[in-house]
Amino acid sequence: MQPAPRKSVLVFRELPPDQLARLHAAHDVIVANPRKPEQLALFEQALPRVQGMIGSSYPVDAGLLERAASLEVISSISVGVDNYPLPALRERGITLCHTPGVLTETTADTIFALVMATSRRLVELALHVREGRWNRNIGEDLFGWDVHGKTMGIIGFGRIGQAVARRAALGFNMRVLYSGRRDVQAPGLEGKTTRVSLEALLAAADIVVLTLPLTAETRGMIGRGELQAMKPGAILINGARGAIVQEDALLDALNDGRLRAAGLDVFATEPLPLDSPLRLHPRVTALPHIGSATHETRHGMAELATTNLLQALAGERPAALYALG
Ligand code: DGY
C-alpha cells in the first residue's frame, strides 16, 4: 500500500511535545503562533500552503480563510467554535473539529469553584488573612451565604451544564432548574432537575450559571432585563463566553445591589483590559478563562485535537467532527 501523502500543517498554538511528534511523523509541520508578534510573519507566509491548522484562542475570520487557499481541515483545541466563521467554512467545504467531552468535568469543577468562591467570599477572605487584617474574629459583615440547599438555575444544559448539575444536586443537595428547548434526561440526575422557562429560572434561582455556547442568538442574551428579572441577591456565574452577558448591565446590577456577586471565568474582551471596572469590583471573582486549564485536561484536549486532525487529513471521519450543517 502507498503511504498516505504528507501534507502541510500549521500549529498556531503550543502543542505538547508528544502530540507535536505525532504530527511530525505524518506531515510537514510549521509552528507559528500569530499572537506572538515575532511569529506573525511566519504564520502569514504559511497560510496559503497549509492543508491543516490546529490551535485555539485565535479569531479565524473569513478574511484569514481567504488567505488559506489550500486549507482542508481546522482542528480546534477547544469545545467552543465561536472563533471560526462557520458559514464560510461550510461554503468552502472545510472540515472543523473540536474537543467536546474531554474537558467536561474539569470545566464543571471550575464553575463550581466560582459558585463556592462567590457565595463564601473565599478570595476576599483569603486576602483578609494574607494582608494581615485578621486581628479579631470576623463579624457578620464578612459572613458568606450557604450553597447547599439553594436553587441553581443552569442556562445551557449540555454536557458541562449537566456536570455542574450533578455537583449541585448530588453533592450539595441543591434544587436544579434548567432552561432550554427540550427536556434532557441527564445521566445520574433522574427526577432531580426541572426544565422551566428562562423567565421562571431567573425569578427562582439563587445562583444562575451560564454554560451555553456563544452564537448569534446567545450574544448579549443576559442584559438589563434578564438581570433585573433575577431574584434579588442572586449570584451570576459565567463559565461560557463573556459576550453572552452585557457587561455594562452586569456592572449596574452589581452596583445597585440587585446581584450579590458575579463569578466570571470569561469576558467580552480577553485578556480582561486593565481598565475594565469588572477587574477590581469587590463583588466580582474574576478568573483568566481557566475552565479547562489543568495539566491533564489540556493534554487530553491536545491529544483529541491531534487525532482529529490526523484522521481528517487521512480522509477519515474525525473522532470529534463539528457538524457545520
Ligand atoms: C473551550 O474549550 O471552548 C474553552 O472555553 C477554551 O477556549
Short mmCIF file of C-alpha atoms and ligand atoms in Angstrom, two decimals:
data_model
loop_
_atom_site.label_atom_id
_atom_site.label_comp_id
_atom_site.label_asym_id
_atom_site.label_seq_id
_atom_site.Cartn_x
_atom_site.Cartn_y
_atom_site.Cartn_z
CA MET A 1 0.00 0.00 0.00
CA GLN A 2 1.21 3.52 -0.81
CA PRO A 3 1.96 5.61 2.31
CA ALA A 4 -0.55 8.47 2.75
CA PRO A 5 0.78 11.68 1.18
CA ARG A 6 2.41 14.15 3.55
CA LYS A 7 0.55 17.41 3.87
CA SER A 8 1.40 20.74 5.49
CA VAL A 9 0.08 21.57 8.92
CA LEU A 10 0.15 24.91 10.71
CA VAL A 11 0.22 24.70 14.50
CA PHE A 12 -0.99 28.08 15.76
CA ARG A 13 -0.84 27.43 19.48
CA GLU A 14 1.66 25.48 21.61
CA LEU A 15 1.14 21.71 21.43
CA PRO A 16 2.69 19.28 23.93
CA PRO A 17 5.84 17.60 22.53
CA ASP A 18 4.23 14.13 22.27
CA GLN A 19 1.38 15.48 20.14
CA LEU A 20 3.73 17.57 18.00
CA ALA A 21 5.75 14.38 17.40
CA ARG A 22 2.61 12.60 16.09
CA LEU A 23 2.10 15.41 13.60
CA HIS A 24 5.77 15.47 12.53
CA ALA A 25 5.63 11.71 11.88
CA ALA A 26 2.86 12.11 9.32
CA HIS A 27 3.13 15.64 7.89
CA ASP A 28 5.29 18.72 7.39
CA VAL A 29 4.73 20.96 10.37
CA ILE A 30 5.08 24.72 10.77
CA VAL A 31 4.70 26.08 14.29
CA ALA A 32 3.77 29.77 14.31
CA ASN A 33 1.72 31.46 16.97
CA PRO A 34 0.18 34.62 15.45
CA ARG A 35 -0.37 36.10 18.93
CA LYS A 36 3.41 36.43 19.21
CA PRO A 37 4.44 39.42 17.09
CA GLU A 38 7.75 37.76 16.11
CA GLN A 39 5.86 34.72 14.69
CA LEU A 40 3.10 36.54 12.82
CA ALA A 41 5.05 36.83 9.53
CA LEU A 42 5.81 33.08 9.55
CA PHE A 43 2.14 32.35 10.24
CA GLU A 44 1.02 34.54 7.32
CA GLN A 45 3.64 33.02 4.97
CA ALA A 46 2.49 29.51 5.83
CA LEU A 47 -1.26 30.17 5.48
CA PRO A 48 -1.60 29.83 1.67
CA ARG A 49 0.12 26.42 1.51
CA VAL A 50 -1.22 24.50 4.51
CA GLN A 51 -3.93 21.83 4.34
CA GLY A 52 -4.40 21.58 8.10
CA MET A 53 -4.46 24.01 11.02
CA ILE A 54 -4.50 23.16 14.72
CA GLY A 55 -4.77 25.57 17.65
CA SER A 56 -7.19 27.72 19.60
CA SER A 57 -8.00 31.14 21.06
CA TYR A 58 -7.29 33.00 17.83
CA PRO A 59 -10.02 34.58 15.73
CA VAL A 60 -10.04 32.82 12.36
CA ASP A 61 -12.23 35.12 10.30
CA ALA A 62 -13.43 34.90 6.71
CA GLY A 63 -10.53 37.11 5.55
CA LEU A 64 -7.98 34.74 7.08
CA LEU A 65 -9.70 31.80 5.38
CA GLU A 66 -9.33 33.55 2.01
CA ARG A 67 -5.57 33.70 2.58
CA ALA A 68 -5.59 29.94 3.35
CA ALA A 69 -6.35 28.78 -0.18
CA SER A 70 -5.31 25.10 0.32
CA LEU A 71 -6.96 24.58 3.69
CA GLU A 72 -8.92 21.35 4.19
CA VAL A 73 -9.22 21.00 7.98
CA ILE A 74 -9.19 23.16 11.10
CA SER A 75 -8.79 21.25 14.35
CA SER A 76 -9.65 23.50 17.27
CA ILE A 77 -8.23 22.71 20.71
CA SER A 78 -11.47 23.89 22.31
CA VAL A 79 -15.05 22.80 22.58
CA GLY A 80 -16.34 26.28 21.68
CA VAL A 81 -16.24 27.16 17.98
CA ASP A 82 -17.17 30.84 18.22
CA ASN A 83 -13.72 31.83 16.88
CA TYR A 84 -14.48 30.37 13.43
CA PRO A 85 -16.59 31.67 10.53
CA LEU A 86 -18.99 28.73 10.27
CA PRO A 87 -20.82 29.81 7.06
CA ALA A 88 -17.52 30.43 5.24
CA LEU A 89 -16.17 27.04 6.36
CA ARG A 90 -19.35 25.34 5.15
CA GLU A 91 -19.16 27.13 1.81
CA ARG A 92 -15.52 26.15 1.28
CA GLY A 93 -16.13 22.55 2.42
CA ILE A 94 -13.50 22.88 5.15
CA THR A 95 -13.80 20.34 7.97
CA LEU A 96 -14.00 21.73 11.52
CA CYS A 97 -13.16 19.56 14.53
CA HIS A 98 -13.29 20.42 18.24
CA THR A 99 -12.76 18.80 21.67
CA PRO A 100 -16.04 18.05 23.45
CA GLY A 101 -16.21 15.58 26.32
CA VAL A 102 -12.60 15.60 27.49
CA LEU A 103 -13.00 18.93 29.29
CA THR A 104 -16.49 18.48 30.75
CA GLU A 105 -15.64 17.53 34.33
CA THR A 106 -12.75 19.97 34.66
CA THR A 107 -14.83 22.88 33.40
CA ALA A 108 -17.66 21.92 35.76
CA ASP A 109 -15.13 21.89 38.62
CA THR A 110 -14.04 25.43 37.71
CA ILE A 111 -17.63 26.61 37.58
CA PHE A 112 -18.36 25.06 40.95
CA ALA A 113 -15.24 26.68 42.37
CA LEU A 114 -16.72 30.03 41.29
CA VAL A 115 -20.03 29.10 42.94
CA MET A 116 -18.20 28.44 46.21
CA ALA A 117 -15.86 31.42 45.90
CA THR A 118 -18.63 33.93 45.30
CA SER A 119 -21.04 32.53 47.90
CA ARG A 120 -18.49 32.08 50.66
CA ARG A 121 -16.40 35.14 49.67
CA LEU A 122 -13.28 33.00 49.51
CA VAL A 123 -10.99 35.35 47.59
CA GLU A 124 -11.93 38.34 49.72
CA LEU A 125 -11.42 36.40 52.96
CA ALA A 126 -8.16 34.82 51.81
CA LEU A 127 -6.89 38.33 51.11
CA HIS A 128 -8.08 39.36 54.57
CA VAL A 129 -5.67 36.81 56.03
CA ARG A 130 -2.86 37.41 53.56
CA GLU A 131 -2.91 41.16 54.10
CA GLY A 132 -2.70 40.85 57.88
CA ARG A 133 -6.23 42.11 58.58
CA TRP A 134 -7.26 39.03 60.60
CA ASN A 135 -6.72 40.57 64.02
CA ARG A 136 -10.02 39.50 65.62
CA ASN A 137 -12.82 37.02 64.85
CA ILE A 138 -14.66 38.05 61.74
CA GLY A 139 -18.10 39.57 62.17
CA GLU A 140 -21.32 39.40 60.20
CA ASP A 141 -20.04 41.91 57.69
CA LEU A 142 -17.75 39.18 56.35
CA PHE A 143 -20.12 36.22 56.60
CA GLY A 144 -20.93 34.29 53.44
CA TRP A 145 -24.02 32.60 52.08
CA ASP A 146 -24.80 28.87 52.12
CA VAL A 147 -24.60 26.99 48.85
CA HIS A 148 -26.14 23.68 49.98
CA GLY A 149 -29.90 23.59 49.79
CA LYS A 150 -30.16 26.60 47.44
CA THR A 151 -31.69 26.69 43.95
CA MET A 152 -29.36 26.67 40.96
CA GLY A 153 -30.60 27.71 37.51
CA ILE A 154 -28.48 26.45 34.62
CA ILE A 155 -28.81 28.12 31.23
CA GLY A 156 -27.32 25.74 28.65
CA PHE A 157 -27.92 22.15 29.71
CA GLY A 158 -25.36 20.36 27.56
CA ARG A 159 -22.52 18.19 28.85
CA ILE A 160 -20.97 20.88 31.05
CA GLY A 161 -24.31 22.14 32.37
CA GLN A 162 -25.27 18.59 33.33
CA ALA A 163 -21.91 18.01 35.04
CA VAL A 164 -22.46 21.19 37.09
CA ALA A 165 -25.98 19.96 37.91
CA ARG A 166 -24.60 16.66 39.22
CA ARG A 167 -22.30 18.50 41.59
CA ALA A 168 -25.15 20.75 42.74
CA ALA A 169 -27.91 18.15 43.13
CA LEU A 170 -25.90 15.16 44.35
CA GLY A 171 -23.11 16.90 46.26
CA PHE A 172 -24.86 19.98 47.64
CA ASN A 173 -28.50 18.93 47.82
CA MET A 174 -29.49 21.84 45.60
CA ARG A 175 -32.69 22.14 43.62
CA VAL A 176 -31.67 22.36 39.96
CA LEU A 177 -33.63 24.16 37.25
CA TYR A 178 -32.56 24.46 33.64
CA SER A 179 -33.88 26.23 30.60
CA GLY A 180 -33.76 25.05 27.03
CA ARG A 181 -35.85 23.91 24.10
CA ARG A 182 -36.25 20.30 25.17
CA ASP A 183 -36.29 18.04 28.20
CA VAL A 184 -32.91 16.49 28.91
CA GLN A 185 -32.54 13.13 30.66
CA ALA A 186 -29.20 13.82 32.32
CA PRO A 187 -27.46 10.59 33.45
CA GLY A 188 -27.47 10.24 37.24
CA LEU A 189 -29.99 13.04 37.69
CA GLU A 190 -33.28 11.23 37.19
CA GLY A 191 -36.05 13.23 38.87
CA LYS A 192 -33.58 15.78 40.23
CA THR A 193 -33.80 18.54 37.63
CA THR A 194 -36.70 20.56 36.21
CA ARG A 195 -36.92 22.33 32.87
CA VAL A 196 -38.54 25.76 33.20
CA SER A 197 -38.78 28.87 31.04
CA LEU A 198 -35.91 31.35 31.14
CA GLU A 199 -38.18 33.82 32.98
CA ALA A 200 -39.10 31.25 35.65
CA LEU A 201 -35.45 30.24 36.05
CA LEU A 202 -34.28 33.82 36.53
CA ALA A 203 -37.04 34.50 39.05
CA ALA A 204 -36.38 31.38 41.14
CA ALA A 205 -32.63 30.71 41.07
CA ASP A 206 -30.32 31.82 43.87
CA ILE A 207 -27.38 31.04 41.59
CA VAL A 208 -27.67 31.38 37.81
CA VAL A 209 -24.99 29.51 35.85
CA LEU A 210 -24.26 30.10 32.16
CA THR A 211 -22.89 27.11 30.26
CA LEU A 212 -24.22 27.71 26.76
CA PRO A 213 -22.30 28.31 23.53
CA LEU A 214 -21.85 31.78 22.05
CA THR A 215 -23.92 32.04 18.88
CA ALA A 216 -25.78 34.81 17.07
CA GLU A 217 -28.81 34.01 19.28
CA THR A 218 -26.98 33.95 22.62
CA ARG A 219 -24.75 37.01 22.08
CA GLY A 220 -25.83 39.61 24.67
CA MET A 221 -28.77 37.48 25.84
CA ILE A 222 -28.17 38.33 29.50
CA GLY A 223 -28.86 42.06 29.53
CA ARG A 224 -30.52 44.61 31.75
CA GLY A 225 -33.97 42.96 31.54
CA GLU A 226 -32.69 39.49 32.44
CA LEU A 227 -30.53 40.79 35.29
CA GLN A 228 -33.47 42.75 36.69
CA ALA A 229 -35.59 39.59 36.43
CA MET A 230 -33.13 37.69 38.67
CA LYS A 231 -34.03 37.11 42.29
CA PRO A 232 -32.72 39.99 44.44
CA GLY A 233 -29.41 38.97 45.98
CA ALA A 234 -28.75 36.19 43.47
CA ILE A 235 -25.34 35.28 42.06
CA LEU A 236 -24.41 35.06 38.37
CA ILE A 237 -21.71 32.62 37.25
CA ASN A 238 -20.41 32.76 33.67
CA GLY A 239 -18.32 29.77 32.58
CA ALA A 240 -19.35 30.02 28.92
CA ARG A 241 -18.37 33.08 26.87
CA GLY A 242 -18.12 36.70 28.00
CA ALA A 243 -20.15 38.13 25.13
CA ILE A 244 -23.28 36.28 26.30
CA VAL A 245 -23.55 38.86 29.11
CA GLN A 246 -23.88 42.61 28.54
CA GLU A 247 -21.10 43.69 30.86
CA ASP A 248 -22.30 47.26 31.40
CA ALA A 249 -25.69 45.94 32.53
CA LEU A 250 -23.95 43.43 34.81
CA LEU A 251 -21.94 46.22 36.42
CA ASP A 252 -25.09 48.23 37.07
CA ALA A 253 -26.82 45.20 38.61
CA LEU A 254 -23.81 44.66 40.91
CA ASN A 255 -23.53 48.34 41.79
CA ASP A 256 -27.20 48.83 42.60
CA GLY A 257 -27.13 45.77 44.87
CA ARG A 258 -29.52 43.68 42.78
CA LEU A 259 -26.91 40.95 42.47
CA ARG A 260 -24.92 39.66 45.42
CA ALA A 261 -21.92 38.72 43.31
CA ALA A 262 -20.68 37.51 39.95
CA GLY A 263 -18.17 34.74 39.26
CA LEU A 264 -16.68 35.20 35.82
CA ASP A 265 -14.21 32.95 34.00
CA VAL A 266 -14.85 34.66 30.67
CA PHE A 267 -15.12 38.23 29.41
CA ALA A 268 -16.20 40.06 26.28
CA THR A 269 -12.56 41.06 25.74
CA GLU A 270 -9.80 38.67 26.79
CA PRO A 271 -7.36 39.12 28.37
CA LEU A 272 -9.51 41.41 30.53
CA PRO A 273 -8.36 45.01 29.89
CA LEU A 274 -6.66 46.60 32.89
CA ASP A 275 -9.20 49.42 32.89
CA SER A 276 -12.24 47.09 32.99
CA PRO A 277 -14.34 48.01 36.04
CA LEU A 278 -15.02 44.28 36.49
CA ARG A 279 -11.36 43.61 37.32
CA LEU A 280 -11.31 45.29 40.74
CA HIS A 281 -15.01 45.16 41.53
CA PRO A 282 -15.40 43.97 45.15
CA ARG A 283 -18.23 41.63 44.27
CA VAL A 284 -16.65 40.05 41.22
CA THR A 285 -14.48 36.94 41.34
CA ALA A 286 -12.66 37.03 38.02
CA LEU A 287 -10.61 34.18 36.57
CA PRO A 288 -8.45 34.25 33.41
CA HIS A 289 -10.54 31.81 31.29
CA ILE A 290 -9.29 28.68 33.04
CA GLY A 291 -12.35 26.45 32.66
CA SER A 292 -10.35 23.56 31.20
CA ALA A 293 -6.88 24.63 32.34
CA THR A 294 -5.46 21.63 34.19
CA HIS A 295 -2.43 19.65 33.05
CA GLU A 296 -4.49 16.51 32.48
CA THR A 297 -7.36 18.12 30.62
CA ARG A 298 -5.32 20.44 28.42
CA HIS A 299 -3.23 17.43 27.42
CA GLY A 300 -6.40 15.43 26.71
CA MET A 301 -7.70 18.26 24.54
CA ALA A 302 -4.43 18.49 22.60
CA GLU A 303 -4.43 14.73 22.07
CA LEU A 304 -8.03 14.66 20.81
CA ALA A 305 -7.40 17.66 18.54
CA THR A 306 -4.29 15.98 17.10
CA THR A 307 -6.20 12.75 16.50
CA ASN A 308 -8.99 14.73 14.82
CA LEU A 309 -6.54 16.46 12.51
CA LEU A 310 -4.67 13.29 11.55
CA GLN A 311 -7.92 11.46 10.84
CA ALA A 312 -9.41 14.28 8.78
CA LEU A 313 -6.21 14.75 6.73
CA ALA A 314 -6.21 10.99 6.04
CA GLY A 315 -9.74 11.28 4.67
CA GLU A 316 -11.29 9.52 7.67
CA ARG A 317 -14.18 10.77 9.78
CA PRO A 318 -12.59 12.60 12.74
CA ALA A 319 -13.42 11.47 16.28
CA ALA A 320 -14.96 14.85 17.13
CA LEU A 321 -16.26 16.47 14.00
CA TYR A 322 -18.19 19.73 14.44
CA ALA A 323 -21.32 19.45 12.32
CA LEU A 324 -21.44 22.55 10.13
CA GLY A 325 -24.93 21.61 8.91
C1 DGY B 1 -13.26 25.82 25.16
O1 DGY B 1 -12.78 24.70 25.02
O2 DGY B 1 -14.12 26.28 24.40
C2 DGY B 1 -12.70 26.64 26.28
O3 DGY B 1 -13.51 27.68 26.65
C3 DGY B 1 -11.34 27.16 25.89
O4 DGY B 1 -11.49 28.12 24.91
#
